[in-house]
């Protein structure tokens, strides 16, 4: 398994759009878990519940991208 958590500071997007992106990333073959969300308290709890450690010093204006994939190729496809 290949797991990654990325922080995108100041990259605000609305929650509906991010839910759609999360769904699209989750549908990539080989992706077992994904979350693309703003770093709100609720979303950080979801991230923790998925077994991802959030990056330090997050604010609600930061975007978090977390992906668990079968390998590097699947991860690269999911990131695209």
Short mmCIF file of the N, C-alpha and C atoms (twelve columns), coordinates in Angstrom:
data_MODEL
# 
_entry.id   MODEL 
# 
loop_
_atom_site.group_PDB 
_atom_site.id 
_atom_site.type_symbol 
_atom_site.label_atom_id 
_atom_site.label_alt_id 
_atom_site.label_comp_id 
_atom_site.label_asym_id 
_atom_site.label_seq_id 
_atom_site.Cartn_x 
_atom_site.Cartn_y 
_atom_site.Cartn_z 
_atom_site.pdbx_PDB_model_num 
ATOM 1   N N  . UNK A 1  0.827   -1.191 0.000   1 
ATOM 2   C CA . UNK A 1  0.000   0.000  0.000   1 
ATOM 3   C C  . UNK A 1  0.873   1.257  0.000   1 
ATOM 4   N N  . UNK A 2  0.399   2.256  -0.691  1 
ATOM 5   C CA . UNK A 2  1.053   3.554  -0.739  1 
ATOM 6   C C  . UNK A 2  0.086   4.581  -0.189  1 
ATOM 7   N N  . UNK A 3  0.522   5.277  0.850   1 
ATOM 8   C CA . UNK A 3  -0.341  6.268  1.498   1 
ATOM 9   C C  . UNK A 3  0.329   7.629  1.450   1 
ATOM 10  N N  . UNK A 4  -0.477  8.654  1.208   1 
ATOM 11  C CA . UNK A 4  0.055   10.007 1.175   1 
ATOM 12  C C  . UNK A 4  -0.970  10.972 1.746   1 
ATOM 13  N N  . UNK A 5  -0.478  11.966 2.455   1 
ATOM 14  C CA . UNK A 5  -1.309  13.081 2.913   1 
ATOM 15  C C  . UNK A 5  -0.597  14.349 2.464   1 
ATOM 16  N N  . UNK A 6  -1.300  15.155 1.676   1 
ATOM 17  C CA . UNK A 6  -0.753  16.412 1.187   1 
ATOM 18  C C  . UNK A 6  -1.522  17.573 1.804   1 
ATOM 19  N N  . UNK A 7  -0.810  18.628 2.073   1 
ATOM 20  C CA . UNK A 7  -1.411  19.854 2.575   1 
ATOM 21  C C  . UNK A 7  -1.315  20.906 1.480   1 
ATOM 22  N N  . UNK A 8  -2.412  21.550 1.200   1 
ATOM 23  C CA . UNK A 8  -2.434  22.637 0.220   1 
ATOM 24  C C  . UNK A 8  -2.937  23.888 0.932   1 
ATOM 25  N N  . UNK A 9  -1.995  24.660 1.417   1 
ATOM 26  C CA . UNK A 9  -2.322  25.848 2.219   1 
ATOM 27  C C  . UNK A 9  -3.076  26.888 1.394   1 
ATOM 28  N N  . UNK A 10 -4.137  27.394 1.976   1 
ATOM 29  C CA . UNK A 10 -4.888  28.479 1.366   1 
ATOM 30  C C  . UNK A 10 -5.606  28.118 0.076   1 
ATOM 31  N N  . UNK A 11 -5.826  26.837 -0.160  1 
ATOM 32  C CA . UNK A 11 -6.504  26.381 -1.387  1 
ATOM 33  C C  . UNK A 11 -7.966  26.100 -1.094  1 
ATOM 34  N N  . UNK A 12 -8.728  27.138 -0.824  1 
ATOM 35  C CA . UNK A 12 -10.132 26.956 -0.468  1 
ATOM 36  C C  . UNK A 12 -10.961 26.526 -1.676  1 
ATOM 37  N N  . UNK A 13 -11.794 25.507 -1.463  1 
ATOM 38  C CA . UNK A 13 -12.804 25.071 -2.429  1 
ATOM 39  C C  . UNK A 13 -14.048 24.730 -1.620  1 
ATOM 40  N N  . UNK A 14 -15.207 24.832 -2.259  1 
ATOM 41  C CA . UNK A 14 -16.439 24.532 -1.521  1 
ATOM 42  C C  . UNK A 14 -16.550 23.025 -1.277  1 
ATOM 43  N N  . UNK A 15 -17.296 22.683 -0.240  1 
ATOM 44  C CA . UNK A 15 -17.366 21.297 0.207   1 
ATOM 45  C C  . UNK A 15 -18.024 20.367 -0.811  1 
ATOM 46  N N  . UNK A 16 -18.997 20.855 -1.554  1 
ATOM 47  C CA . UNK A 16 -19.666 20.005 -2.540  1 
ATOM 48  C C  . UNK A 16 -18.681 19.605 -3.635  1 
ATOM 49  N N  . UNK A 17 -17.913 20.557 -4.107  1 
ATOM 50  C CA . UNK A 17 -16.893 20.258 -5.122  1 
ATOM 51  C C  . UNK A 17 -15.885 19.245 -4.592  1 
ATOM 52  N N  . UNK A 18 -15.445 19.425 -3.347  1 
ATOM 53  C CA . UNK A 18 -14.454 18.512 -2.782  1 
ATOM 54  C C  . UNK A 18 -15.028 17.114 -2.549  1 
ATOM 55  N N  . UNK A 19 -16.308 17.024 -2.224  1 
ATOM 56  C CA . UNK A 19 -16.941 15.705 -2.102  1 
ATOM 57  C C  . UNK A 19 -16.962 15.001 -3.452  1 
ATOM 58  N N  . UNK A 20 -17.213 15.757 -4.516  1 
ATOM 59  C CA . UNK A 20 -17.203 15.174 -5.859  1 
ATOM 60  C C  . UNK A 20 -15.798 14.710 -6.243  1 
ATOM 61  N N  . UNK A 21 -14.794 15.494 -5.883  1 
ATOM 62  C CA . UNK A 21 -13.408 15.104 -6.164  1 
ATOM 63  C C  . UNK A 21 -13.039 13.858 -5.356  1 
ATOM 64  N N  . UNK A 22 -13.440 13.825 -4.099  1 
ATOM 65  C CA . UNK A 22 -13.175 12.644 -3.261  1 
ATOM 66  C C  . UNK A 22 -13.787 11.402 -3.892  1 
ATOM 67  N N  . UNK A 23 -15.009 11.532 -4.372  1 
ATOM 68  C CA . UNK A 23 -15.692 10.398 -5.010  1 
ATOM 69  C C  . UNK A 23 -14.933 9.938  -6.261  1 
ATOM 70  N N  . UNK A 24 -14.505 10.880 -7.088  1 
ATOM 71  C CA . UNK A 24 -13.772 10.538 -8.310  1 
ATOM 72  C C  . UNK A 24 -12.444 9.861  -7.986  1 
ATOM 73  N N  . UNK A 25 -11.738 10.367 -6.985  1 
ATOM 74  C CA . UNK A 25 -10.463 9.759  -6.589  1 
ATOM 75  C C  . UNK A 25 -10.712 8.363  -6.012  1 
ATOM 76  N N  . UNK A 26 -11.754 8.214  -5.222  1 
ATOM 77  C CA . UNK A 26 -12.086 6.913  -4.623  1 
ATOM 78  C C  . UNK A 26 -12.432 5.874  -5.674  1 
ATOM 79  N N  . UNK A 27 -12.947 6.323  -6.816  1 
ATOM 80  C CA . UNK A 27 -13.339 5.405  -7.890  1 
ATOM 81  C C  . UNK A 27 -12.174 4.950  -8.765  1 
ATOM 82  N N  . UNK A 28 -10.993 5.504  -8.562  1 
ATOM 83  C CA . UNK A 28 -9.819  5.083  -9.334  1 
ATOM 84  C C  . UNK A 28 -9.463  3.650  -8.922  1 
ATOM 85  N N  . UNK A 29 -9.318  2.739  -9.891  1 
ATOM 86  C CA . UNK A 29 -8.943  1.366  -9.540  1 
ATOM 87  C C  . UNK A 29 -7.648  1.333  -8.723  1 
ATOM 88  N N  . UNK A 30 -7.684  0.585  -7.632  1 
ATOM 89  C CA . UNK A 30 -6.522  0.459  -6.762  1 
ATOM 90  C C  . UNK A 30 -6.504  1.426  -5.595  1 
ATOM 91  N N  . UNK A 31 -7.421  2.395  -5.581  1 
ATOM 92  C CA . UNK A 31 -7.514  3.325  -4.450  1 
ATOM 93  C C  . UNK A 31 -8.458  2.719  -3.426  1 
ATOM 94  N N  . UNK A 32 -7.971  2.556  -2.198  1 
ATOM 95  C CA . UNK A 32 -8.787  1.949  -1.144  1 
ATOM 96  C C  . UNK A 32 -9.400  2.978  -0.206  1 
ATOM 97  N N  . UNK A 33 -8.819  4.185  -0.172  1 
ATOM 98  C CA . UNK A 33 -9.381  5.252  0.658   1 
ATOM 99  C C  . UNK A 33 -8.911  6.588  0.116   1 
ATOM 100 N N  . UNK A 34 -9.782  7.584  0.202   1 
ATOM 101 C CA . UNK A 34 -9.421  8.923  -0.245  1 
ATOM 102 C C  . UNK A 34 -10.276 9.954  0.471   1 
ATOM 103 N N  . UNK A 35 -9.671  11.102 0.702   1 
ATOM 104 C CA . UNK A 35 -10.392 12.242 1.256   1 
ATOM 105 C C  . UNK A 35 -9.731  13.507 0.719   1 
ATOM 106 N N  . UNK A 36 -10.518 14.331 0.071   1 
ATOM 107 C CA . UNK A 36 -10.077 15.650 -0.377  1 
ATOM 108 C C  . UNK A 36 -11.038 16.621 0.289   1 
ATOM 109 N N  . UNK A 37 -10.532 17.402 1.239   1 
ATOM 110 C CA . UNK A 37 -11.420 18.219 2.065   1 
ATOM 111 C C  . UNK A 37 -10.676 19.384 2.682   1 
ATOM 112 N N  . UNK A 38 -11.445 20.367 3.095   1 
ATOM 113 C CA . UNK A 38 -10.879 21.467 3.851   1 
ATOM 114 C C  . UNK A 38 -10.558 20.948 5.254   1 
ATOM 115 N N  . UNK A 39 -9.569  21.544 5.880   1 
ATOM 116 C CA . UNK A 39 -9.078  21.053 7.172   1 
ATOM 117 C C  . UNK A 39 -9.919  21.572 8.335   1 
ATOM 118 N N  . UNK A 40 -11.214 21.310 8.258   1 
ATOM 119 C CA . UNK A 40 -12.104 21.663 9.367   1 
ATOM 120 C C  . UNK A 40 -11.980 20.584 10.443  1 
ATOM 121 N N  . UNK A 41 -12.468 20.881 11.607  1 
ATOM 122 C CA . UNK A 41 -12.397 19.923 12.712  1 
ATOM 123 C C  . UNK A 41 -13.072 18.599 12.344  1 
ATOM 124 N N  . UNK A 42 -14.254 18.666 11.739  1 
ATOM 125 C CA . UNK A 42 -14.973 17.456 11.343  1 
ATOM 126 C C  . UNK A 42 -14.172 16.645 10.321  1 
ATOM 127 N N  . UNK A 43 -13.624 17.308 9.314   1 
ATOM 128 C CA . UNK A 43 -12.864 16.594 8.295   1 
ATOM 129 C C  . UNK A 43 -11.566 16.013 8.845   1 
ATOM 130 N N  . UNK A 44 -10.946 16.689 9.808   1 
ATOM 131 C CA . UNK A 44 -9.749  16.137 10.438  1 
ATOM 132 C C  . UNK A 44 -10.087 14.894 11.253  1 
ATOM 133 N N  . UNK A 45 -11.279 14.868 11.853  1 
ATOM 134 C CA . UNK A 45 -11.729 13.659 12.550  1 
ATOM 135 C C  . UNK A 45 -11.937 12.518 11.557  1 
ATOM 136 N N  . UNK A 46 -12.508 12.822 10.392  1 
ATOM 137 C CA . UNK A 46 -12.663 11.805 9.345   1 
ATOM 138 C C  . UNK A 46 -11.307 11.284 8.897   1 
ATOM 139 N N  . UNK A 47 -10.365 12.188 8.709   1 
ATOM 140 C CA . UNK A 47 -9.011  11.820 8.302   1 
ATOM 141 C C  . UNK A 47 -8.384  10.877 9.321   1 
ATOM 142 N N  . UNK A 48 -8.516  11.222 10.593  1 
ATOM 143 C CA . UNK A 48 -7.985  10.390 11.670  1 
ATOM 144 C C  . UNK A 48 -8.671  9.025  11.687  1 
ATOM 145 N N  . UNK A 49 -9.979  9.004  11.493  1 
ATOM 146 C CA . UNK A 49 -10.732 7.751  11.476  1 
ATOM 147 C C  . UNK A 49 -10.331 6.841  10.328  1 
ATOM 148 N N  . UNK A 50 -9.781  7.425  9.264   1 
ATOM 149 C CA . UNK A 50 -9.310  6.650  8.119   1 
ATOM 150 C C  . UNK A 50 -7.870  6.174  8.323   1 
ATOM 151 N N  . UNK A 51 -7.274  6.565  9.452   1 
ATOM 152 C CA . UNK A 51 -5.912  6.130  9.757   1 
ATOM 153 C C  . UNK A 51 -4.818  7.021  9.208   1 
ATOM 154 N N  . UNK A 52 -5.170  8.225  8.777   1 
ATOM 155 C CA . UNK A 52 -4.189  9.182  8.279   1 
ATOM 156 C C  . UNK A 52 -3.834  10.170 9.382   1 
ATOM 157 N N  . UNK A 53 -2.559  10.506 9.482   1 
ATOM 158 C CA . UNK A 53 -2.121  11.529 10.428  1 
ATOM 159 C C  . UNK A 53 -2.140  12.877 9.719   1 
ATOM 160 N N  . UNK A 54 -2.881  13.838 10.242  1 
ATOM 161 C CA . UNK A 54 -2.921  15.145 9.584   1 
ATOM 162 C C  . UNK A 54 -1.591  15.875 9.730   1 
ATOM 163 N N  . UNK A 55 -1.215  16.654 8.723   1 
ATOM 164 C CA . UNK A 55 -0.016  17.485 8.857   1 
ATOM 165 C C  . UNK A 55 -0.209  18.490 9.991   1 
ATOM 166 N N  . UNK A 56 0.876   18.968 10.579  1 
ATOM 167 C CA . UNK A 56 0.750   19.934 11.685  1 
ATOM 168 C C  . UNK A 56 0.319   21.316 11.194  1 
ATOM 169 N N  . UNK A 57 -0.174  22.098 12.129  1 
ATOM 170 C CA . UNK A 57 -0.482  23.512 11.904  1 
ATOM 171 C C  . UNK A 57 -1.496  23.767 10.798  1 
ATOM 172 N N  . UNK A 58 -2.549  22.980 10.758  1 
ATOM 173 C CA . UNK A 58 -3.599  23.178 9.763   1 
ATOM 174 C C  . UNK A 58 -4.563  24.255 10.209  1 
ATOM 175 N N  . UNK A 59 -5.159  24.912 9.231   1 
ATOM 176 C CA . UNK A 59 -6.255  25.842 9.509   1 
ATOM 177 C C  . UNK A 59 -7.428  25.432 8.622   1 
ATOM 178 N N  . UNK A 60 -8.629  25.859 8.927   1 
ATOM 179 C CA . UNK A 60 -9.792  25.524 8.093   1 
ATOM 180 C C  . UNK A 60 -9.683  26.056 6.656   1 
ATOM 181 N N  . UNK A 61 -8.733  26.951 6.389   1 
ATOM 182 C CA . UNK A 61 -8.528  27.468 5.033   1 
ATOM 183 C C  . UNK A 61 -7.560  26.622 4.219   1 
ATOM 184 N N  . UNK A 62 -7.066  25.541 4.807   1 
ATOM 185 C CA . UNK A 62 -6.135  24.642 4.127   1 
ATOM 186 C C  . UNK A 62 -6.874  23.418 3.608   1 
ATOM 187 N N  . UNK A 63 -6.434  22.918 2.487   1 
ATOM 188 C CA . UNK A 63 -7.014  21.704 1.910   1 
ATOM 189 C C  . UNK A 63 -6.100  20.516 2.230   1 
ATOM 190 N N  . UNK A 64 -6.714  19.395 2.540   1 
ATOM 191 C CA . UNK A 64 -5.988  18.162 2.799   1 
ATOM 192 C C  . UNK A 64 -6.376  17.151 1.724   1 
ATOM 193 N N  . UNK A 65 -5.374  16.501 1.152   1 
ATOM 194 C CA . UNK A 65 -5.596  15.449 0.173   1 
ATOM 195 C C  . UNK A 65 -4.950  14.191 0.743   1 
ATOM 196 N N  . UNK A 66 -5.757  13.177 1.013   1 
ATOM 197 C CA . UNK A 66 -5.261  11.917 1.574   1 
ATOM 198 C C  . UNK A 66 -5.690  10.773 0.662   1 
ATOM 199 N N  . UNK A 67 -4.712  9.950  0.284   1 
ATOM 200 C CA . UNK A 67 -5.000  8.841  -0.625  1 
ATOM 201 C C  . UNK A 67 -4.264  7.597  -0.135  1 
ATOM 202 N N  . UNK A 68 -4.965  6.487  -0.128  1 
ATOM 203 C CA . UNK A 68 -4.390  5.172  0.152   1 
ATOM 204 C C  . UNK A 68 -4.606  4.346  -1.110  1 
ATOM 205 N N  . UNK A 69 -3.507  3.930  -1.731  1 
ATOM 206 C CA . UNK A 69 -3.601  3.216  -3.000  1 
ATOM 207 C C  . UNK A 69 -2.753  1.951  -2.964  1 
ATOM 208 N N  . UNK A 70 -3.033  1.069  -3.908  1 
ATOM 209 C CA . UNK A 70 -2.332  -0.223 -3.953  1 
ATOM 210 C C  . UNK A 70 -0.854  -0.078 -4.295  1 
ATOM 211 N N  . UNK A 71 -0.488  0.973  -5.011  1 
ATOM 212 C CA . UNK A 71 0.904   1.163  -5.386  1 
ATOM 213 C C  . UNK A 71 1.140   2.553  -5.943  1 
ATOM 214 N N  . UNK A 72 2.375   2.779  -6.377  1 
ATOM 215 C CA . UNK A 72 2.747   4.106  -6.884  1 
ATOM 216 C C  . UNK A 72 1.980   4.488  -8.144  1 
ATOM 217 N N  . UNK A 73 1.732   3.531  -9.026  1 
ATOM 218 C CA . UNK A 73 1.006   3.814  -10.250 1 
ATOM 219 C C  . UNK A 73 -0.422  4.242  -9.992  1 
ATOM 220 N N  . UNK A 74 -1.081  3.530  -9.096  1 
ATOM 221 C CA . UNK A 74 -2.455  3.870  -8.735  1 
ATOM 222 C C  . UNK A 74 -2.506  5.235  -8.044  1 
ATOM 223 N N  . UNK A 75 -1.505  5.485  -7.203  1 
ATOM 224 C CA . UNK A 75 -1.436  6.773  -6.519  1 
ATOM 225 C C  . UNK A 75 -1.252  7.910  -7.523  1 
ATOM 226 N N  . UNK A 76 -0.383  7.721  -8.479  1 
ATOM 227 C CA . UNK A 76 -0.159  8.748  -9.503  1 
ATOM 228 C C  . UNK A 76 -1.436  9.018  -10.300 1 
ATOM 229 N N  . UNK A 77 -2.160  7.963  -10.656 1 
ATOM 230 C CA . UNK A 77 -3.424  8.130  -11.382 1 
ATOM 231 C C  . UNK A 77 -4.426  8.881  -10.534 1 
ATOM 232 N N  . UNK A 78 -4.520  8.556  -9.259  1 
ATOM 233 C CA . UNK A 78 -5.454  9.226  -8.356  1 
ATOM 234 C C  . UNK A 78 -5.107  10.694 -8.195  1 
ATOM 235 N N  . UNK A 79 -3.843  11.018 -8.125  1 
ATOM 236 C CA . UNK A 79 -3.413  12.411 -7.981  1 
ATOM 237 C C  . UNK A 79 -3.759  13.243 -9.213  1 
ATOM 238 N N  . UNK A 80 -3.713  12.604 -10.361 1 
ATOM 239 C CA . UNK A 80 -4.056  13.319 -11.608 1 
ATOM 240 C C  . UNK A 80 -5.511  13.714 -11.578 1 
# 
